[in-house]
Coordinates of N, CA and C in Angstrom, one line a residue:
X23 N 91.2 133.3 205.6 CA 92.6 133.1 205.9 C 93.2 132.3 204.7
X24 N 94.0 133.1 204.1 CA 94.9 132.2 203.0 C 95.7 131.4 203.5
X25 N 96.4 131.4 204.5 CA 97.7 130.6 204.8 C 97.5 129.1 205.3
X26 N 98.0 128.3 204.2 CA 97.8 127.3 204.5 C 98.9 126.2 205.6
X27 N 100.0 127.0 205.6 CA 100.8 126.6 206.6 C 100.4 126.1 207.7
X28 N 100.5 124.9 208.1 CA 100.0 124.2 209.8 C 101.3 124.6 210.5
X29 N 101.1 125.0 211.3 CA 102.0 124.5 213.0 C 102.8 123.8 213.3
X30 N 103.3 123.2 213.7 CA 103.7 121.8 214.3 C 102.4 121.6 215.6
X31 N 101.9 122.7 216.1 CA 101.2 122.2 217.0 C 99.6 121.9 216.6
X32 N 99.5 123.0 215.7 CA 98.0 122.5 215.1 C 98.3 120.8 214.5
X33 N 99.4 121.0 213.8 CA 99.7 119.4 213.0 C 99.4 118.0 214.2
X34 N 100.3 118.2 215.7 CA 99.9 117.2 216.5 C 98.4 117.4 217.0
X35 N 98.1 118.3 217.3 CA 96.7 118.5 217.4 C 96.0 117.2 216.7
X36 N 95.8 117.6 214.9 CA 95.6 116.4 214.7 C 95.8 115.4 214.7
X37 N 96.8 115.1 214.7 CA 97.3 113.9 214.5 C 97.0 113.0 216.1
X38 N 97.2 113.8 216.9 CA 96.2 113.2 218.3 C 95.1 112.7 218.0
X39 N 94.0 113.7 217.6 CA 92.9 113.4 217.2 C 92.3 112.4 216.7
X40 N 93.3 112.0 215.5 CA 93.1 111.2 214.5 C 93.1 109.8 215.5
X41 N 94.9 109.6 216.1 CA 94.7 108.8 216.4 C 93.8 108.2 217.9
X42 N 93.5 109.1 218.4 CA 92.5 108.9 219.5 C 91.2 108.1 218.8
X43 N 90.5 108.9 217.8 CA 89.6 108.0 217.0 C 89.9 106.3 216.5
X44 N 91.2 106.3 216.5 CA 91.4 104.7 215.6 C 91.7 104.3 217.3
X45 N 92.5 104.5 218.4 CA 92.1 103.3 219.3 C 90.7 103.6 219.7
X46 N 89.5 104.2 219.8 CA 88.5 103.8 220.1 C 87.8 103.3 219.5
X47 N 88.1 103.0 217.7 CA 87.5 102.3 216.9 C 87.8 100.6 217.3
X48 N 89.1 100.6 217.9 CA 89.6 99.5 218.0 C 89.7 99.2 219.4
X49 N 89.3 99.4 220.2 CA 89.2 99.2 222.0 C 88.7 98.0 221.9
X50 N 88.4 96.9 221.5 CA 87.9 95.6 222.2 C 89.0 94.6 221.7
X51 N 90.2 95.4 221.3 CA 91.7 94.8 221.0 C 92.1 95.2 222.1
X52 N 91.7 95.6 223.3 CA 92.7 95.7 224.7 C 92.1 95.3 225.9
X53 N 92.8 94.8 226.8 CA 92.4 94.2 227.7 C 91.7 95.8 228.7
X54 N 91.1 95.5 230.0 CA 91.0 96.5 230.8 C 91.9 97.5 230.8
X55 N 93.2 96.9 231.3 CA 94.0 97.8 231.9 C 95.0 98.4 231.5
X56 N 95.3 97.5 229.7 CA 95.7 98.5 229.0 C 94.9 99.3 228.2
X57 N 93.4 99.8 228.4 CA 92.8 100.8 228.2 C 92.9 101.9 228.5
X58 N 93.2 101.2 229.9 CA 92.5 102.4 231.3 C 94.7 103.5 230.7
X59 N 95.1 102.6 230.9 CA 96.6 103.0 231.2 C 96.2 103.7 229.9
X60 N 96.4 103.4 228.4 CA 96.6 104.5 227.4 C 95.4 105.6 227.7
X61 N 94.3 105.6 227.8 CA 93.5 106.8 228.2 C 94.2 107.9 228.8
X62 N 94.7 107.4 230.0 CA 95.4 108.3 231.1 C 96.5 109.0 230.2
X63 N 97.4 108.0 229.3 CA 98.1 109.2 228.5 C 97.9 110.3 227.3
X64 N 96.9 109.2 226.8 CA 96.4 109.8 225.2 C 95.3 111.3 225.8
X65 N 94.3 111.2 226.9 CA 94.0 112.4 227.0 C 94.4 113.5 227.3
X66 N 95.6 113.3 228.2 CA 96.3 114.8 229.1 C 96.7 115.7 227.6
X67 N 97.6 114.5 226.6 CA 98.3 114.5 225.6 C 97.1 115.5 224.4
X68 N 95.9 115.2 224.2 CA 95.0 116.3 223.7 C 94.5 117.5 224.3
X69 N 95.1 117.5 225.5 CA 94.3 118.2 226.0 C 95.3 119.4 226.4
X70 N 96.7 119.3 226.5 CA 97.9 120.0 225.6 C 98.0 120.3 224.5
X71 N 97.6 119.7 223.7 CA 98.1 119.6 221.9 C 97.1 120.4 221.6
X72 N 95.8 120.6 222.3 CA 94.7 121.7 221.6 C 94.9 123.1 222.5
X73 N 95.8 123.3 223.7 CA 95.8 124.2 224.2 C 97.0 124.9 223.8
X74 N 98.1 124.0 223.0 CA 99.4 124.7 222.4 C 98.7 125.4 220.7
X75 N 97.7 124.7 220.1 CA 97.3 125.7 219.1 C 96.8 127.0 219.4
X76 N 98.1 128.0 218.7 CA 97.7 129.2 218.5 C 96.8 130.0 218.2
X77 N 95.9 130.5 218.7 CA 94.8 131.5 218.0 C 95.4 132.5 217.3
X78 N 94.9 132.6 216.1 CA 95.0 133.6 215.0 C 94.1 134.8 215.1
X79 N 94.7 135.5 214.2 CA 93.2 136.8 214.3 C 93.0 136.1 212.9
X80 N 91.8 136.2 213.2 CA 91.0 136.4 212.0 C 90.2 138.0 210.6
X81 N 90.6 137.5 209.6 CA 90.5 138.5 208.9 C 88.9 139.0 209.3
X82 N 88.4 139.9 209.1 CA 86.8 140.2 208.9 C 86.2 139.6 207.7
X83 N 86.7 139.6 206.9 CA 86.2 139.0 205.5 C 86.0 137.4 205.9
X84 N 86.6 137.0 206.4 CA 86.4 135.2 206.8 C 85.3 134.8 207.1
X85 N 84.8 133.5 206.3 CA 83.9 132.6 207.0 C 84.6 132.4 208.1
X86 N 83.5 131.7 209.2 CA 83.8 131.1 210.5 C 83.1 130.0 209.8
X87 N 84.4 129.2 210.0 CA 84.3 127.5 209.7 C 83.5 126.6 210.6
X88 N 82.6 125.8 210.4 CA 82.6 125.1 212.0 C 82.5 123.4 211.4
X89 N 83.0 122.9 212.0 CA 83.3 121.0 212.2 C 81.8 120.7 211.8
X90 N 81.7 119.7 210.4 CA 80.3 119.2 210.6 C 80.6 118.0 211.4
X91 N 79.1 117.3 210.6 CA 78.6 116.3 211.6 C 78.8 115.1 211.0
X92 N 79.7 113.9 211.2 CA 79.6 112.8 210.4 C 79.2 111.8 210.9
X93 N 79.7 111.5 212.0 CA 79.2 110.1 213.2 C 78.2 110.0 212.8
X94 N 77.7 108.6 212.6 CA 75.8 108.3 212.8 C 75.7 108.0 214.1
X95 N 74.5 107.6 214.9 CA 74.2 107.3 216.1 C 74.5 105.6 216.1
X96 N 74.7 105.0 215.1 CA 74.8 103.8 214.8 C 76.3 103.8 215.4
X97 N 77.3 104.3 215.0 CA 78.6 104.4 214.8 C 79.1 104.6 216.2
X98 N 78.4 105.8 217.2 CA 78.9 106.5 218.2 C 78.3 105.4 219.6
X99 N 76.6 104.8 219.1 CA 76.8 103.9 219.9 C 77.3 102.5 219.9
X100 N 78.1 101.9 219.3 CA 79.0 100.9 218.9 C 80.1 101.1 219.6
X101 N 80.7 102.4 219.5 CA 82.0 102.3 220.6 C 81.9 102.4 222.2
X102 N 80.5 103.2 222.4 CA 80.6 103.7 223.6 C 80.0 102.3 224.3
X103 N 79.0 101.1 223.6 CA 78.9 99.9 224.3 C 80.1 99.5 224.1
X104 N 81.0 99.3 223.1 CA 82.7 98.7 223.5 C 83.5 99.2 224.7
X105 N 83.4 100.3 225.2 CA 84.2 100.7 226.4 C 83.3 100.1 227.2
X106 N 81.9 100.1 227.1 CA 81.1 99.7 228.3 C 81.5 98.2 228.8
X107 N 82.0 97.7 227.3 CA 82.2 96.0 227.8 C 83.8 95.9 228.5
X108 N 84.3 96.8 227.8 CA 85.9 96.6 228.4 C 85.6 97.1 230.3
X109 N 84.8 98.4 230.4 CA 84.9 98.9 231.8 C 83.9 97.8 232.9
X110 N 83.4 97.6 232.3 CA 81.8 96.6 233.1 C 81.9 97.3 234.0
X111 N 81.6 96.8 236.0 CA 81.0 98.0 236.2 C 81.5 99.6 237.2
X112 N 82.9 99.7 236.2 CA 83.9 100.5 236.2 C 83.1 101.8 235.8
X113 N 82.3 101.9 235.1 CA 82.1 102.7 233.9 C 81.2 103.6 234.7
X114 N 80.6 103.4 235.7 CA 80.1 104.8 235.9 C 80.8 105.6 237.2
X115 N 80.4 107.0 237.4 CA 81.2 107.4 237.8 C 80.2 108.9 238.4
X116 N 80.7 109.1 239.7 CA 79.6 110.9 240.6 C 80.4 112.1 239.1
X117 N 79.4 112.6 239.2 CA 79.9 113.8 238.5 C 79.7 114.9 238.8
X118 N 80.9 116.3 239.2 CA 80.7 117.4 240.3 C 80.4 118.4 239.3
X119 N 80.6 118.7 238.4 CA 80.7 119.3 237.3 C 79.5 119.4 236.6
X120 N 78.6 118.7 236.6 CA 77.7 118.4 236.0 C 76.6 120.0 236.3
X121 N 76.1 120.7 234.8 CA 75.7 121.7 235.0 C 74.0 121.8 236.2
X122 N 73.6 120.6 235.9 CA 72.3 120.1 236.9 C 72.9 120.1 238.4
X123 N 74.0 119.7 238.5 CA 74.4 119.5 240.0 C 74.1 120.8 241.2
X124 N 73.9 121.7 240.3 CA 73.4 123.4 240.9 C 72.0 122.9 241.9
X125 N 71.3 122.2 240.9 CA 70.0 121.9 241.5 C 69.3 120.9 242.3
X126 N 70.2 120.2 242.8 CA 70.1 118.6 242.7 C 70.3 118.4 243.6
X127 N 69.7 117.9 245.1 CA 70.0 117.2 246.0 C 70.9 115.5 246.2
X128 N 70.6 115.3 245.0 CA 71.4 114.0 244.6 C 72.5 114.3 243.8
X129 N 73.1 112.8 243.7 CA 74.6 113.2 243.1 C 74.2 112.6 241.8
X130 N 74.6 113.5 240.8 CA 74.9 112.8 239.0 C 75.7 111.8 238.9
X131 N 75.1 110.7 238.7 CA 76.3 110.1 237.9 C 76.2 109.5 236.1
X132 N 77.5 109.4 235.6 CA 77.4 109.8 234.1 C 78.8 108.4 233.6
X133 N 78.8 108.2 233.1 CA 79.4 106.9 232.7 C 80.9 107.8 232.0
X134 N 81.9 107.0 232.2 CA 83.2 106.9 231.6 C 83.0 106.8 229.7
X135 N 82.1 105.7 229.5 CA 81.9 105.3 228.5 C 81.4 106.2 227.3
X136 N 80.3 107.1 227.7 CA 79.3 107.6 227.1 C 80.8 109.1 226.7
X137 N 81.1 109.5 227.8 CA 82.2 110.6 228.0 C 83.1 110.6 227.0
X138 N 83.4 109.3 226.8 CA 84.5 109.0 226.0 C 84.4 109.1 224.5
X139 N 82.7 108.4 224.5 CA 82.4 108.4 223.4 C 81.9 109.9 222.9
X140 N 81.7 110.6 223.7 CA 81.2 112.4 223.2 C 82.9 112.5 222.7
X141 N 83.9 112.7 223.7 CA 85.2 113.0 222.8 C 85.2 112.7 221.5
X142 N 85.1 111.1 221.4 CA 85.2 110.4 220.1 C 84.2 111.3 219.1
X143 N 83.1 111.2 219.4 CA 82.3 112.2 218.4 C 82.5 113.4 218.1
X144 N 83.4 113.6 218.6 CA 83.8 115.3 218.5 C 85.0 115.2 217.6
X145 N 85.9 114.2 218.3 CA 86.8 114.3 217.1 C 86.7 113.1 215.7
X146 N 86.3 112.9 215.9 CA 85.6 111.8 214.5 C 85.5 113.2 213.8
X147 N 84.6 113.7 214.2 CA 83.7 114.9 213.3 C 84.9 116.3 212.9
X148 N 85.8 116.6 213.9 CA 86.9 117.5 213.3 C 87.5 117.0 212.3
X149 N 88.4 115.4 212.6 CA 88.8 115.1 211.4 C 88.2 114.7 210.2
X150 N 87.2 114.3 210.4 CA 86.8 114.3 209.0 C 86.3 115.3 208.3
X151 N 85.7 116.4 209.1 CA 85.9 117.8 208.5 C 86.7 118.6 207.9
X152 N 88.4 117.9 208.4 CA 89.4 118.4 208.1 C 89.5 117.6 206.8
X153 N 89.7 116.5 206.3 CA 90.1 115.4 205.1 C 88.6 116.1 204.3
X154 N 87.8 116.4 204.4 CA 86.5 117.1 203.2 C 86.9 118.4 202.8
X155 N 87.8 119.3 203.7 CA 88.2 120.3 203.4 C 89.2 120.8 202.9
X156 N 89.6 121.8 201.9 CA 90.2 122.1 201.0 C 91.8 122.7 202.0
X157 N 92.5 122.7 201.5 CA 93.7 122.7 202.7 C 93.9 124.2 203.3
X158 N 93.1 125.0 202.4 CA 93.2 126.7 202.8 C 92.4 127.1 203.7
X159 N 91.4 126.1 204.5 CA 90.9 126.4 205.5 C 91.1 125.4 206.5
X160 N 91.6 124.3 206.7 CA 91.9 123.6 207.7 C 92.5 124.6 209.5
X161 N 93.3 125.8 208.7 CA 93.4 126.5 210.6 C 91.8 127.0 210.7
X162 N 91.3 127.3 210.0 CA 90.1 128.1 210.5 C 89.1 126.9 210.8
X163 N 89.2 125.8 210.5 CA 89.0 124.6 211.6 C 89.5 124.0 212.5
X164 N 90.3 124.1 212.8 CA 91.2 124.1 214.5 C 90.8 125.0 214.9
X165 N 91.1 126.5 214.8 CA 90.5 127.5 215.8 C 88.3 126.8 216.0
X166 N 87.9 126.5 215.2 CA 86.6 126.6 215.3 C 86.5 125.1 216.0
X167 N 87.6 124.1 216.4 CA 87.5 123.0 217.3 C 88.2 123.7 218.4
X168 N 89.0 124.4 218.7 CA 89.7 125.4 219.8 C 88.3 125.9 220.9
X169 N 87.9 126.7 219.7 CA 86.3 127.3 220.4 C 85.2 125.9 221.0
X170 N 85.2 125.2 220.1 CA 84.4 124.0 221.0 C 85.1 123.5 222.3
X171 N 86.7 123.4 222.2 CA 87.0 122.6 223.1 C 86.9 123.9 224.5
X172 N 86.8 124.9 224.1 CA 86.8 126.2 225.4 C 85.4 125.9 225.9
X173 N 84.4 125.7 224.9 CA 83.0 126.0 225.1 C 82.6 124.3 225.8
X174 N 82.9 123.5 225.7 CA 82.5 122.1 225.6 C 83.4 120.7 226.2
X175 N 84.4 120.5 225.2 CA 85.0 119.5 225.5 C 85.8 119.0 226.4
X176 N 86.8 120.1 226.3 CA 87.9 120.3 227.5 C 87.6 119.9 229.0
X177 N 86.4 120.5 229.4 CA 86.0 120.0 230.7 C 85.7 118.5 231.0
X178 N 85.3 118.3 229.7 CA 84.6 116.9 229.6 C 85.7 115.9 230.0
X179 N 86.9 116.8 228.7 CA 87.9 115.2 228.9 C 88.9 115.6 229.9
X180 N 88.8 116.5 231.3 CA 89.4 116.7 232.4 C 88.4 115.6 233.1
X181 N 86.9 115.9 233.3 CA 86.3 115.1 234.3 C 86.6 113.4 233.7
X182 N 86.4 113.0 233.1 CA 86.6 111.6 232.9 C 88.3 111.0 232.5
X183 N 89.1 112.0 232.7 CA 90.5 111.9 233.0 C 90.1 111.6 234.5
X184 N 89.7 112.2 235.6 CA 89.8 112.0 237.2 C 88.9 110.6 237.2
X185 N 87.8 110.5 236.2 CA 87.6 109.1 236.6 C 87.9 107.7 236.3
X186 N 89.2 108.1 235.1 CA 89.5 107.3 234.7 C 91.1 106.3 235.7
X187 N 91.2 108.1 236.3 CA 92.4 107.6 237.0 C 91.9 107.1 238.4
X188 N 90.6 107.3 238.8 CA 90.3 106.9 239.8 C 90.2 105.2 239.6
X189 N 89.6 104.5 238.4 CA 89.5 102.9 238.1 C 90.9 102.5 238.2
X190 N 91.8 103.4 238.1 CA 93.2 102.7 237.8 C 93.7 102.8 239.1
X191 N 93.5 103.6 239.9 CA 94.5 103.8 241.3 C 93.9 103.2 242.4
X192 N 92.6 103.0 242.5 CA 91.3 102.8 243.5 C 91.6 101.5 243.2
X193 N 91.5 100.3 241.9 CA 91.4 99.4 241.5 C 93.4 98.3 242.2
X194 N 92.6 97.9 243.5 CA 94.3 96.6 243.4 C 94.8 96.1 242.7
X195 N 93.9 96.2 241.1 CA 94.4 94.5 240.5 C 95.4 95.5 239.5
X196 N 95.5 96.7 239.1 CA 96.5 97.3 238.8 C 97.8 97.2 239.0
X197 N 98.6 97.4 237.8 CA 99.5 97.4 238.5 C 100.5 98.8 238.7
X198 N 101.3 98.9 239.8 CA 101.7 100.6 239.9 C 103.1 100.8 239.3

């Protein structure tokens, strides 16, 4: 794909992204409940902004792009114990969704924190796939984060949207 033209919607796409990465870089600059409160907006807000990017056809001649890998394990677990300190013991949470739950007499439960931080890893790893990449293939990296988020993410950041709104609405010390 030649066209280097972005969207306006692939453009917020990223630019959600981006900034979703820098407050989770920076989460132990907020108290609880102004976590819980931007979460509730900043994810609905990606979770539009990747479903208003367009699919293209793709030429046959095209590479299929895919997002590497940048996060270290060092990095990914650094933020996810910072939500763990902001949520204490908020952070975990039943999970219905969960592909094991087929088999399981018991309920899964899966932490807010760890969730968050898979988002964060996912988009850490788009954007900076996108800033390594030459500008003539950047859509053919959104569609190839589109496909992740069909195959993977999307669900993710629905389920930990319901638990995030559950610490905020369940919780009295909120305020409404």
């Amino acid at each position: 794909m030649n066209e280097t033209t972005l969207t306006r919607n692939t453009l917020a796409f990223i630019a959600l992204a981006n900034e979703y990465c820098q407050e989770m870089e920076n989460v132990l600059d907020k108290d609880k409940t102004d976590f819980i409160t931007l979460m509730l907006k900043q994810l609905p807000r990606l979770y539009i902004a990747v479903s208003d990017v367009v699919e293209q056809e793709r030429e046959e001649d095209t590479e299929q792009y895919v997002v590497e890998s940048y996060l270290t394990e060092d990095e990914y677990n650094s933020v996810r114990n910072n939500v763990y300190h902001i949520l204490g013991e908020d952070d975990v949470y039943l999970e219905v969704f969960e592909e094991d739950m087929k088999y399981s007499d018991t309920p899964i439960a899966t932490t807010i924190s760890e969730n968050l931080s898979d988002l964060y890893q996912e988009f850490f790893n788009f954007v900076q796939t996108i800033k390594n990449s030459p500008a003539e293939v950047v859509n053919e990296i959104v569609l190839a984060e589109k496909e992740n988020f069909k195959a993977y993410w999307g669900q993710l950041l629905v389920n930990v949207i319901r638990a995030i709104h559950n610490v905020k609405y369940a919780d009295n010390s909120f305020d409404m």
